[in-house]
Coordinates of C-alpha atoms in Angstrom, one line a residue:
Chain J
M1 CA 80.7 122.6 -65.3
I2 CA 81.2 126.1 -64.6
D3 CA 79.3 128.9 -65.5
I4 CA 81.9 131.6 -66.1
T5 CA 79.6 134.0 -67.8
T6 CA 78.0 135.0 -64.6
L7 CA 81.1 134.8 -62.4
T8 CA 82.9 137.4 -60.5
I9 CA 86.3 137.5 -58.9
A10 CA 84.1 137.7 -55.6
T11 CA 82.0 134.9 -56.4
A12 CA 84.6 132.5 -57.4
H13 CA 86.4 133.2 -54.2
T14 CA 83.3 132.0 -52.5
H15 CA 83.0 128.8 -54.7
L16 CA 86.8 128.0 -54.0
I17 CA 86.5 128.3 -50.4
N18 CA 83.4 126.4 -50.6
K19 CA 85.2 123.7 -52.7
D20 CA 82.4 123.8 -55.3
F21 CA 85.3 123.5 -57.8
F22 CA 89.0 123.6 -57.7
A23 CA 91.3 126.1 -59.0
R24 CA 92.5 123.9 -61.7
D25 CA 88.9 123.4 -62.8
L26 CA 88.5 127.1 -63.1
A27 CA 91.7 127.3 -64.8
E28 CA 90.7 124.7 -67.4
A29 CA 87.2 126.5 -67.8
Y30 CA 88.9 129.7 -68.8
L31 CA 91.4 127.8 -71.1
A32 CA 88.7 125.9 -73.1
E33 CA 86.9 129.6 -73.6
I34 CA 90.1 131.4 -74.6
K35 CA 90.6 128.6 -77.3
K36 CA 86.9 128.8 -78.6
T37 CA 87.2 132.9 -78.9
N38 CA 90.7 134.1 -78.9
G39 CA 91.5 133.0 -82.4
D40 CA 88.9 135.6 -83.8
I41 CA 89.3 138.3 -81.2
N42 CA 93.1 138.2 -80.8
A43 CA 92.9 139.7 -77.2
Y44 CA 95.8 137.2 -75.9
L45 CA 99.3 137.4 -77.6
E46 CA 100.4 134.4 -75.6
I47 CA 98.9 131.7 -73.1
Y48 CA 101.4 130.8 -70.6
D49 CA 102.5 127.4 -70.4
D50 CA 101.9 126.8 -66.6
V51 CA 98.8 128.0 -66.0
L52 CA 97.7 124.3 -64.8
A53 CA 100.8 124.3 -62.6
Q54 CA 99.9 127.6 -60.9
A55 CA 96.6 126.4 -60.5
D56 CA 97.4 123.2 -58.7
N57 CA 99.7 125.3 -56.5
A58 CA 96.7 127.4 -55.7
D59 CA 94.6 124.7 -54.9
K60 CA 97.2 123.6 -52.1
I61 CA 97.4 127.2 -50.5
I62 CA 93.2 127.1 -50.5
A63 CA 93.4 123.1 -49.0
S64 CA 95.9 124.9 -46.3
G65 CA 93.5 127.4 -45.4
T66 CA 95.5 130.4 -46.4
A67 CA 93.8 131.3 -49.4
T68 CA 93.2 135.2 -50.0
L69 CA 90.6 136.9 -52.1
L70 CA 92.7 136.3 -55.2
T71 CA 94.1 132.7 -54.7
G72 CA 93.1 130.7 -57.8
I73 CA 91.8 133.5 -59.5
P74 CA 92.6 133.8 -63.3
I75 CA 94.0 136.9 -64.4
A76 CA 95.4 138.1 -67.6
L77 CA 98.4 140.9 -67.6
K78 CA 99.3 143.5 -70.2
D79 CA 102.0 142.8 -72.6
N80 CA 104.2 145.7 -71.0
L81 CA 104.4 144.0 -67.2
L82 CA 107.3 142.0 -66.5
I83 CA 106.9 138.5 -65.3
T84 CA 110.0 136.5 -64.6
G85 CA 111.1 134.3 -67.6
K86 CA 108.1 134.9 -69.8
H87 CA 108.0 137.0 -72.9
V88 CA 106.9 140.5 -72.6
T89 CA 107.1 142.9 -75.8
S90 CA 104.8 146.0 -75.4
A91 CA 103.0 144.3 -78.6
S92 CA 106.4 145.7 -80.7
K93 CA 108.6 143.9 -83.1
I94 CA 111.7 145.8 -81.2
L95 CA 111.1 143.6 -78.2
E96 CA 110.3 140.5 -80.1
G97 CA 111.8 137.4 -78.1
Y98 CA 112.5 139.5 -75.0
V99 CA 112.4 137.5 -71.7
A100 CA 111.8 139.4 -68.5
P101 CA 114.4 139.0 -66.0
Y102 CA 112.6 140.2 -63.0
D103 CA 108.7 140.5 -62.1
A104 CA 107.0 143.9 -61.9
T105 CA 106.1 145.0 -58.1
V106 CA 102.2 144.3 -59.1
V107 CA 103.0 140.8 -60.7
D108 CA 105.1 140.0 -57.4
K109 CA 102.3 141.0 -55.3
L110 CA 99.8 139.1 -57.1
K111 CA 102.3 135.9 -56.9
K112 CA 102.3 136.2 -53.3
E113 CA 98.4 135.8 -53.1
H114 CA 98.7 132.7 -55.6
V115 CA 96.7 134.3 -58.4
V116 CA 96.6 132.3 -61.6
F117 CA 98.4 133.8 -64.5
L118 CA 97.0 133.0 -67.9
G119 CA 98.8 134.7 -70.4
R120 CA 99.8 138.4 -71.8
T121 CA 97.2 140.6 -73.4
N122 CA 97.5 142.8 -77.1
M123 CA 97.9 146.5 -76.6
D124 CA 98.9 149.3 -79.0
E125 CA 102.6 149.2 -79.3
F126 CA 104.3 150.7 -76.4
A127 CA 100.8 151.5 -75.1
M128 CA 100.4 154.3 -77.7
G129 CA 96.9 154.4 -79.0
G130 CA 93.2 154.3 -78.3
S131 CA 92.3 151.2 -80.6
T132 CA 95.0 148.3 -80.3
E133 CA 95.3 148.9 -83.9
N134 CA 99.0 149.8 -83.2
S135 CA 100.1 146.8 -82.4
A136 CA 102.4 144.7 -84.4
F137 CA 100.7 141.5 -83.8
G138 CA 97.3 142.7 -85.2
V139 CA 94.2 144.2 -84.0
T140 CA 91.9 143.2 -81.3
K141 CA 88.5 142.9 -82.0
N142 CA 85.4 144.4 -79.8
P143 CA 84.1 141.0 -78.4
L144 CA 80.4 142.9 -78.8
D145 CA 80.9 144.0 -82.0
M146 CA 83.7 142.0 -84.3
T147 CA 83.8 145.0 -86.8
R148 CA 84.5 147.5 -84.1
V149 CA 87.7 148.1 -82.1
A150 CA 88.3 147.0 -78.6
G151 CA 89.7 150.2 -77.4
G152 CA 93.2 150.6 -76.5
S153 CA 95.8 150.9 -75.8
S154 CA 94.9 148.1 -72.9
G155 CA 92.7 146.6 -75.5
G156 CA 93.4 142.9 -74.9
S157 CA 92.8 143.4 -71.1
A158 CA 89.2 144.8 -71.4
A159 CA 88.5 142.2 -74.4
V160 CA 89.7 139.0 -72.3
V161 CA 87.5 140.1 -69.4
A162 CA 84.4 141.1 -71.7
M163 CA 84.9 137.5 -73.7
N164 CA 85.2 135.7 -70.5
G165 CA 88.8 134.8 -71.0
A166 CA 89.8 135.9 -67.7
L167 CA 88.1 137.0 -64.1
G168 CA 90.1 140.2 -64.5
A169 CA 93.1 142.0 -66.2
L170 CA 95.8 144.5 -65.4
G171 CA 96.4 147.5 -67.7
S172 CA 98.3 150.7 -67.7
D173 CA 96.6 154.1 -68.0
T174 CA 98.8 157.1 -69.4
G175 CA 96.2 159.3 -70.9
G176 CA 92.7 156.7 -70.8
S177 CA 94.4 153.5 -71.7
V178 CA 92.8 151.6 -69.1
R179 CA 89.5 153.7 -68.9
E180 CA 88.6 153.9 -72.9
P181 CA 88.7 150.0 -73.7
A182 CA 87.1 149.3 -70.5
T183 CA 84.1 151.6 -71.8
F184 CA 84.2 150.4 -75.4
C185 CA 84.0 146.3 -74.1
G186 CA 81.4 147.2 -71.5
V187 CA 83.3 146.7 -68.3
V188 CA 84.6 148.5 -65.3
G189 CA 88.3 150.1 -65.5
L190 CA 90.0 151.9 -62.6
K191 CA 92.9 154.2 -63.1
P192 CA 94.5 154.8 -59.8
T193 CA 96.2 157.6 -58.0
Y194 CA 99.3 158.4 -59.7
G195 CA 101.6 157.0 -57.5
G196 CA 99.2 154.5 -55.9
V197 CA 100.6 151.5 -57.5
S198 CA 104.2 151.0 -58.3
R199 CA 105.4 151.3 -61.8
H200 CA 108.4 149.2 -61.0
G201 CA 108.3 146.6 -63.9
L202 CA 106.1 148.3 -66.1
M203 CA 107.3 149.5 -69.4
A204 CA 107.7 153.3 -69.1
M205 CA 105.7 155.4 -71.6
G206 CA 105.0 159.1 -69.9
S207 CA 106.7 158.3 -66.5
S208 CA 104.8 161.4 -64.9
L209 CA 101.5 160.0 -66.2
D210 CA 101.9 156.4 -65.9
V211 CA 99.8 154.3 -63.5
I212 CA 98.7 150.4 -63.3
G213 CA 95.2 149.7 -63.3
P214 CA 92.7 146.6 -63.1
I215 CA 89.9 145.9 -65.6
T216 CA 87.3 143.7 -64.3
K217 CA 83.2 142.9 -64.5
T218 CA 82.5 144.5 -61.1
V219 CA 83.3 147.5 -59.0
T220 CA 83.8 145.2 -56.1
D221 CA 86.4 143.0 -58.2
A222 CA 88.0 146.3 -59.5
E223 CA 88.6 147.0 -55.4
I224 CA 89.8 143.5 -54.4
L225 CA 92.8 144.1 -57.2
F226 CA 93.5 147.6 -56.6
N227 CA 93.7 146.8 -52.9
A228 CA 96.3 143.8 -53.8
I229 CA 98.5 146.1 -55.9
K230 CA 98.8 149.1 -54.5
G231 CA 101.2 150.6 -51.8
Q232 CA 104.4 152.1 -51.6
D233 CA 107.4 150.5 -53.0
M234 CA 111.2 151.0 -52.3
F235 CA 111.9 150.8 -56.5
D236 CA 109.1 153.3 -57.3
S237 CA 110.3 157.0 -55.7
T238 CA 106.8 158.2 -57.0
T239 CA 105.0 156.0 -54.9
Y240 CA 103.4 157.4 -51.5
P241 CA 102.9 155.8 -48.0
D242 CA 99.5 155.5 -46.5
G243 CA 98.2 158.8 -44.7
Q244 CA 100.2 161.1 -47.4
Y245 CA 96.9 162.7 -48.5
P246 CA 94.2 163.7 -46.0
Q247 CA 90.8 161.5 -46.1
N248 CA 87.3 163.0 -47.1
T249 CA 85.1 162.3 -43.9
N250 CA 81.4 164.0 -45.7
K251 CA 78.8 161.8 -44.9
K252 CA 76.6 163.1 -47.8
L253 CA 78.9 163.4 -51.0
V254 CA 78.4 166.3 -53.5
I255 CA 79.0 165.3 -57.3
G256 CA 80.5 168.2 -59.4
V257 CA 79.5 168.2 -63.6
P258 CA 81.5 170.4 -65.6
Y259 CA 78.5 170.6 -68.3
H260 CA 80.6 173.3 -70.0
I261 CA 82.9 170.6 -71.5
L262 CA 80.1 169.0 -73.0
E263 CA 79.4 171.8 -75.2
Q264 CA 82.5 170.7 -77.7
E265 CA 82.4 169.4 -80.9
G266 CA 82.5 165.6 -81.5
I267 CA 80.5 164.3 -78.6
D268 CA 78.1 162.1 -80.1
Q269 CA 74.5 162.9 -79.2
S270 CA 73.8 159.1 -77.7
V271 CA 76.7 159.9 -75.5
R272 CA 75.0 163.4 -74.1
D273 CA 71.8 161.4 -73.7
N274 CA 73.2 158.5 -71.6
F275 CA 75.1 161.2 -69.7
T276 CA 72.0 163.2 -68.9
E277 CA 70.4 160.0 -67.5
S278 CA 73.4 159.2 -65.5
I279 CA 73.1 162.3 -63.9
K280 CA 69.5 161.8 -63.1
K281 CA 70.3 158.4 -61.8
L282 CA 72.8 159.8 -59.5
E283 CA 70.4 162.4 -58.2
Q284 CA 67.7 159.6 -57.6
L285 CA 70.4 157.9 -55.5
G286 CA 70.5 161.0 -53.2
Y287 CA 73.8 162.8 -54.4
E288 CA 73.9 166.5 -54.7
I289 CA 75.0 167.3 -58.2
Q290 CA 76.6 170.7 -58.9
D291 CA 77.6 172.5 -62.1
I292 CA 81.2 173.3 -61.8
S293 CA 83.8 175.3 -64.1
L294 CA 86.9 174.3 -64.8
P295 CA 88.1 176.9 -67.3
N296 CA 91.4 175.9 -68.7
I297 CA 90.5 171.8 -69.1
G298 CA 90.1 172.6 -72.6
Y299 CA 93.7 172.8 -72.9
S300 CA 94.4 169.3 -71.3
L301 CA 94.6 167.1 -74.7
A302 CA 97.0 169.6 -76.1
V303 CA 98.9 169.7 -72.9
Y304 CA 98.9 165.7 -72.8
Y305 CA 100.1 165.8 -76.6
I306 CA 103.3 167.6 -75.7
L307 CA 104.2 166.2 -72.6
M308 CA 103.2 162.4 -73.3
P309 CA 105.7 162.4 -76.5
A310 CA 108.3 164.3 -74.9
E311 CA 108.5 161.9 -72.0
V312 CA 108.2 158.9 -74.8
S313 CA 111.0 160.3 -76.7
S314 CA 113.4 159.9 -73.6
N315 CA 112.1 156.8 -72.4
L316 CA 112.4 155.0 -75.7
A317 CA 116.0 156.0 -76.3
R318 CA 116.6 153.1 -74.3
F319 CA 115.6 150.6 -77.4
D320 CA 118.9 150.6 -79.4
G321 CA 119.3 147.1 -80.6
I322 CA 122.0 146.3 -78.2
K323 CA 120.7 146.0 -74.6
Y324 CA 117.8 143.7 -75.7
G325 CA 115.8 142.7 -78.5
L326 CA 115.8 143.4 -82.3
H327 CA 119.2 144.0 -83.5
V328 CA 119.7 145.4 -87.4
D329 CA 122.9 145.3 -88.5
G330 CA 124.6 148.6 -90.4
D331 CA 128.0 149.6 -91.4
N332 CA 129.0 151.3 -88.2
L333 CA 127.4 151.9 -84.5
L334 CA 125.1 155.0 -85.9
Q335 CA 124.0 152.8 -88.6
D336 CA 122.8 150.2 -86.1
Y337 CA 120.7 152.3 -84.3
L338 CA 119.2 154.2 -87.1
K339 CA 118.3 150.9 -88.6
T340 CA 117.2 149.2 -86.0
R341 CA 114.8 151.7 -84.5
A342 CA 113.7 152.5 -88.0
Q343 CA 112.4 148.4 -88.5
G344 CA 111.6 147.6 -84.7
F345 CA 109.4 150.7 -84.1
G346 CA 106.0 150.6 -85.6
P347 CA 104.5 154.2 -87.3
E348 CA 102.6 155.8 -84.1
V349 CA 105.6 155.3 -82.1
R350 CA 108.2 156.7 -84.7
R351 CA 105.7 159.9 -84.7
R352 CA 105.3 160.3 -81.3
I353 CA 109.2 160.0 -80.7
L354 CA 109.7 162.9 -83.4
I355 CA 106.9 165.0 -81.6
G356 CA 108.5 164.5 -78.7
T357 CA 112.2 165.4 -80.0
Y358 CA 110.8 168.6 -81.7
V359 CA 108.8 170.1 -78.2
L360 CA 112.1 169.4 -76.6
S361 CA 114.5 170.8 -79.0
A362 CA 116.3 174.3 -78.4
G363 CA 113.9 177.1 -79.8
Y364 CA 110.8 175.2 -79.1
H365 CA 111.5 174.0 -75.5
D366 CA 109.8 177.1 -74.0
A367 CA 106.8 177.5 -76.3
Y368 CA 105.9 174.0 -76.0
Y369 CA 107.4 171.9 -73.2
N370 CA 107.5 174.6 -70.7
K371 CA 104.4 176.2 -71.4
A372 CA 102.7 172.9 -71.2
I373 CA 104.2 172.2 -67.9
L374 CA 102.7 175.8 -66.7
L375 CA 99.2 174.6 -67.8
R376 CA 99.3 171.6 -66.1
Q377 CA 99.9 173.2 -62.7
K378 CA 97.0 175.2 -63.8
I379 CA 94.8 172.6 -64.6
S380 CA 95.6 171.0 -61.4
D381 CA 95.2 174.0 -59.5
E382 CA 91.5 174.3 -61.0
F383 CA 90.9 170.8 -59.7
A384 CA 91.9 171.2 -56.6
H385 CA 89.8 174.5 -56.2
A386 CA 86.7 172.5 -57.8
F387 CA 87.6 169.8 -55.1
Q388 CA 87.0 172.2 -52.5
K389 CA 83.3 172.4 -53.2
V390 CA 82.4 168.7 -54.6
D391 CA 83.7 165.4 -53.8
A392 CA 83.5 163.9 -57.2
I393 CA 83.6 165.1 -60.8
V394 CA 81.9 163.0 -63.3
T395 CA 81.9 163.2 -67.3
P396 CA 81.4 160.8 -70.1
T397 CA 84.5 158.3 -70.3
T398 CA 84.7 158.8 -74.2
P399 CA 83.1 161.1 -76.9
T400 CA 81.5 158.4 -78.9
P401 CA 81.2 154.5 -78.3
S402 CA 83.6 152.1 -79.8
F403 CA 84.4 153.0 -83.5
K404 CA 84.9 150.7 -86.4
I405 CA 88.3 148.9 -87.0
G406 CA 90.2 151.0 -89.6
E407 CA 88.0 154.2 -89.3
K408 CA 90.6 156.4 -87.5
A409 CA 93.7 154.5 -88.6
H410 CA 94.9 157.1 -91.1
D411 CA 94.1 160.1 -89.1
P412 CA 96.1 160.1 -85.8
L413 CA 94.7 163.4 -84.6
S414 CA 90.9 162.4 -84.6
M415 CA 92.2 159.1 -82.7
Y416 CA 93.9 161.5 -80.3
L417 CA 90.4 163.5 -79.7
A418 CA 88.9 160.0 -78.1
D419 CA 91.2 161.1 -75.0
I420 CA 89.3 164.0 -74.5
F421 CA 87.6 163.1 -71.1
T422 CA 90.3 160.6 -69.7
V423 CA 93.5 162.7 -69.9
P424 CA 92.7 165.4 -67.5
A425 CA 92.7 162.8 -64.7
N426 CA 96.4 161.7 -65.8
I427 CA 97.5 165.3 -66.3
V428 CA 96.4 166.3 -62.4
G429 CA 97.3 162.8 -61.1
I430 CA 93.9 161.9 -59.5
P431 CA 92.4 158.5 -59.3
A432 CA 89.2 157.8 -62.0
I433 CA 87.0 154.9 -62.8
S434 CA 84.9 154.2 -65.7
I435 CA 81.9 152.2 -65.4
P436 CA 79.5 150.9 -67.8
S437 CA 76.5 153.4 -68.2
G438 CA 74.2 151.4 -70.4
M439 CA 73.7 150.7 -74.3
V440 CA 73.1 153.0 -76.7
T441 CA 72.1 153.1 -80.6
Y442 CA 75.5 154.1 -82.5
E443 CA 75.7 153.8 -86.1
G444 CA 73.1 151.3 -86.1
S445 CA 74.6 149.3 -83.6
T446 CA 73.7 148.5 -79.9
L447 CA 77.0 149.4 -78.0
P448 CA 78.2 150.2 -74.3
V449 CA 79.1 153.6 -73.0
G450 CA 81.0 154.5 -69.8
L451 CA 80.2 157.0 -67.1
Q452 CA 83.8 158.2 -65.7
I453 CA 84.0 159.2 -61.8
M454 CA 87.2 161.3 -60.7
A455 CA 87.8 162.2 -57.2
P456 CA 90.8 163.9 -55.4
H457 CA 94.2 161.9 -54.7
A458 CA 94.0 158.8 -53.0
H459 CA 90.3 158.9 -52.7
E460 CA 89.5 155.8 -54.5
S461 CA 87.3 154.7 -52.1
V462 CA 84.7 157.5 -53.0
L463 CA 85.1 156.1 -56.7
F464 CA 84.3 152.7 -55.5
E465 CA 81.4 154.0 -53.2
I466 CA 79.4 156.0 -56.0
S467 CA 80.3 153.0 -58.6
K468 CA 78.4 150.5 -56.7
K469 CA 75.7 152.3 -55.7
F470 CA 75.4 153.6 -59.4
L471 CA 75.5 149.7 -60.4
G472 CA 73.5 148.5 -57.4
E473 CA 76.6 146.1 -56.1
Chain E
M1 CA 104.8 175.0 -90.7
I2 CA 107.1 171.9 -90.4
T3 CA 109.0 171.3 -93.6
I4 CA 110.3 167.9 -94.7
K5 CA 114.0 168.9 -93.8
D6 CA 112.8 169.5 -90.2
I7 CA 111.6 165.8 -90.1
Y8 CA 114.9 164.7 -91.3
H9 CA 116.7 166.4 -88.8
L10 CA 114.4 165.5 -86.0
A11 CA 114.8 161.4 -87.4
D12 CA 118.4 162.1 -87.3
L13 CA 118.2 163.6 -83.7
A14 CA 115.9 160.7 -82.5
R15 CA 118.4 158.3 -84.3
I16 CA 115.3 156.7 -86.6
K17 CA 116.1 156.2 -90.2
L18 CA 113.2 157.7 -92.3
E19 CA 112.4 156.2 -95.9
E20 CA 111.7 158.7 -98.4
T21 CA 108.2 157.5 -99.0
E22 CA 107.3 157.8 -95.4
A23 CA 108.9 161.3 -94.5
E24 CA 106.4 163.1 -96.8
H25 CA 103.2 161.7 -94.9
I26 CA 104.8 162.1 -91.5
T27 CA 105.4 165.3 -92.2
T28 CA 101.7 166.3 -93.0
E29 CA 100.7 164.3 -89.9
I30 CA 103.2 166.0 -87.7
D31 CA 102.3 169.1 -88.9
S32 CA 98.7 168.7 -88.0
I33 CA 99.6 167.5 -84.5
L34 CA 101.4 170.5 -83.8
G35 CA 98.8 172.8 -85.1
Y36 CA 96.6 171.2 -82.3
V37 CA 98.7 171.2 -79.6
G38 CA 100.1 174.8 -80.7
Q39 CA 96.6 176.2 -79.3
I40 CA 98.5 176.3 -75.7
Q41 CA 100.1 179.5 -77.0
G42 CA 96.8 181.4 -76.6
S43 CA 96.2 180.3 -73.3
G44 CA 95.7 182.7 -70.3
G45 CA 97.8 185.3 -68.7
D46 CA 98.6 184.8 -65.1
M47 CA 100.8 181.9 -65.2
R48 CA 103.9 182.1 -63.1
P49 CA 106.4 179.1 -62.6
E50 CA 106.1 177.8 -59.1
V51 CA 107.7 175.7 -57.2
P52 CA 105.9 172.3 -57.4
A53 CA 104.3 170.9 -54.3
L54 CA 105.6 167.5 -55.0
H55 CA 109.5 166.8 -54.5
N56 CA 112.0 164.0 -55.6
V57 CA 112.1 161.4 -53.1
M58 CA 115.5 159.5 -52.9
R59 CA 116.6 156.3 -51.2
D60 CA 119.8 155.5 -50.0
D61 CA 121.4 153.8 -52.7
V62 CA 121.8 150.3 -51.3
V63 CA 122.2 147.0 -53.0
T64 CA 118.8 145.4 -53.2
N65 CA 120.0 142.1 -54.9
E66 CA 122.5 139.3 -54.8
K67 CA 125.6 139.5 -56.7
G68 CA 125.2 138.1 -59.9
Q69 CA 121.3 137.6 -59.5
Y70 CA 120.5 139.0 -62.7
T71 CA 123.7 138.8 -64.9
E72 CA 122.6 136.0 -66.9
A73 CA 118.8 136.7 -67.5
L74 CA 120.0 140.5 -68.2
L75 CA 122.8 139.1 -71.0
H76 CA 120.8 136.6 -72.1
N77 CA 118.5 139.2 -74.0
A78 CA 121.4 140.8 -75.6
P79 CA 121.5 140.5 -79.4
L80 CA 125.3 140.3 -79.1
R81 CA 127.5 139.5 -76.2
E82 CA 131.0 138.2 -75.6
G83 CA 131.3 136.5 -72.1
D84 CA 129.8 139.0 -69.4
Y85 CA 130.0 141.7 -71.8
L86 CA 127.9 143.4 -74.2
K87 CA 129.3 143.3 -77.7
V88 CA 129.2 146.7 -79.8
K89 CA 130.9 148.1 -82.7
K90 CA 133.8 150.5 -81.9
I91 CA 132.4 154.0 -80.7
L92 CA 135.5 156.1 -81.7

């Protein structure tokens, strides 16, 4: 019997190489665990029918001596990443039955390492949400407390890692969708630098913000997956080559804390206390802590909820009931569009399309979209300025631990406020990681909270170094 | 203040048919969200549009796949097809 509760990608790899067990045994252990727990948690939308065949193939590669760190490792994919011949729906009714015609670049890269793909994970429809409650296929429950949300939008990907349903998973992060669910489920979530990982084959939400990132149990595992999926790609012109950004050579890292953003309302005391302890721990580990100011960071969330819906309204215009997915028949072509999009999209997606249409419409474009673009530049400049003095910036990942299922479902704005610490990294395009920083008591439950670390463009190495020290890896 | 009439107009532009029951509460929700994001109007003065440091990177428009490689996989997803064409209602 394989004890999957203590297994990581790194240790599983050693076991596979040492022939302690085969990739097939490992895959079977995960399939058995998923069968036991997924019914209640609803983290997987589908388990692929060729898992054991993939594992057998991985075993051949291992036997031939050409295995990489990821060969035979069971991995889950968020339901917005294309994998040839399999259903991919972005948890939307409008794509029910859609079969991917090609592999996303990240999937192609992992296939070349002979990863074992277990299945596709639940998410908020088209990655719009912070709780997976916007999925057309039911909410994903938090494996640590089944009355609470797993977070979102990559809630399924975080939950499968937390419930031992995969050794790692890929998610996508537009405003916190990897980091927030990782925090809620007590695991590690990395949002790489914008352009660090190809978006080819990722269903687009906010194209100037989206990035694919790993969710894992350890920082070491996140680094392994990140190294496997990163790099320039001819199919995504926003990916950058090695050497695009100068690398930090500072020996002794200085960490900045924008204490002023902790003064705003809505941040739970348990999160503040935990954050204070995390800062103490970083000091004890030898890092110099500096109070920094990011004067316009408070506008980040408002900027985000203008730019993202604007991009959403353009990106989702392609779902017209003609090229793929759902088709609802009307009296004429226009009625086909109107009916298909009304029935195919859920309420949150429709809301964001309408907001995006509004902020881009004549008469409001300058006041909303153009102003938000200016502020985005301003916030980016302030981060660049801060990074002249510090090597990394830390904040809590979320203002509260995981909330109850249904608690915010009827108040979209209160749901948006959960993204307050995570959206700046997307607006600026810098890498950010969320790592578990302890358990707190919140509304009578014991729940995990996360520490977010941000670094300048292409400095994921700084995030890994600090995170590993923090977690004692 | 956004009105229900504005919402119907936006839904028309976005090609989404709104039911009356939904239009009312979506108006309230969007009004509160626009109220929140509208705070950017109050942001500070010295912002000028500048040429962004990032610029478009274009590659040569070269063929990256075999002829017909994806035809069947793509058309398989179409709700209505006729041979290798998508079938749509008349446009004009």
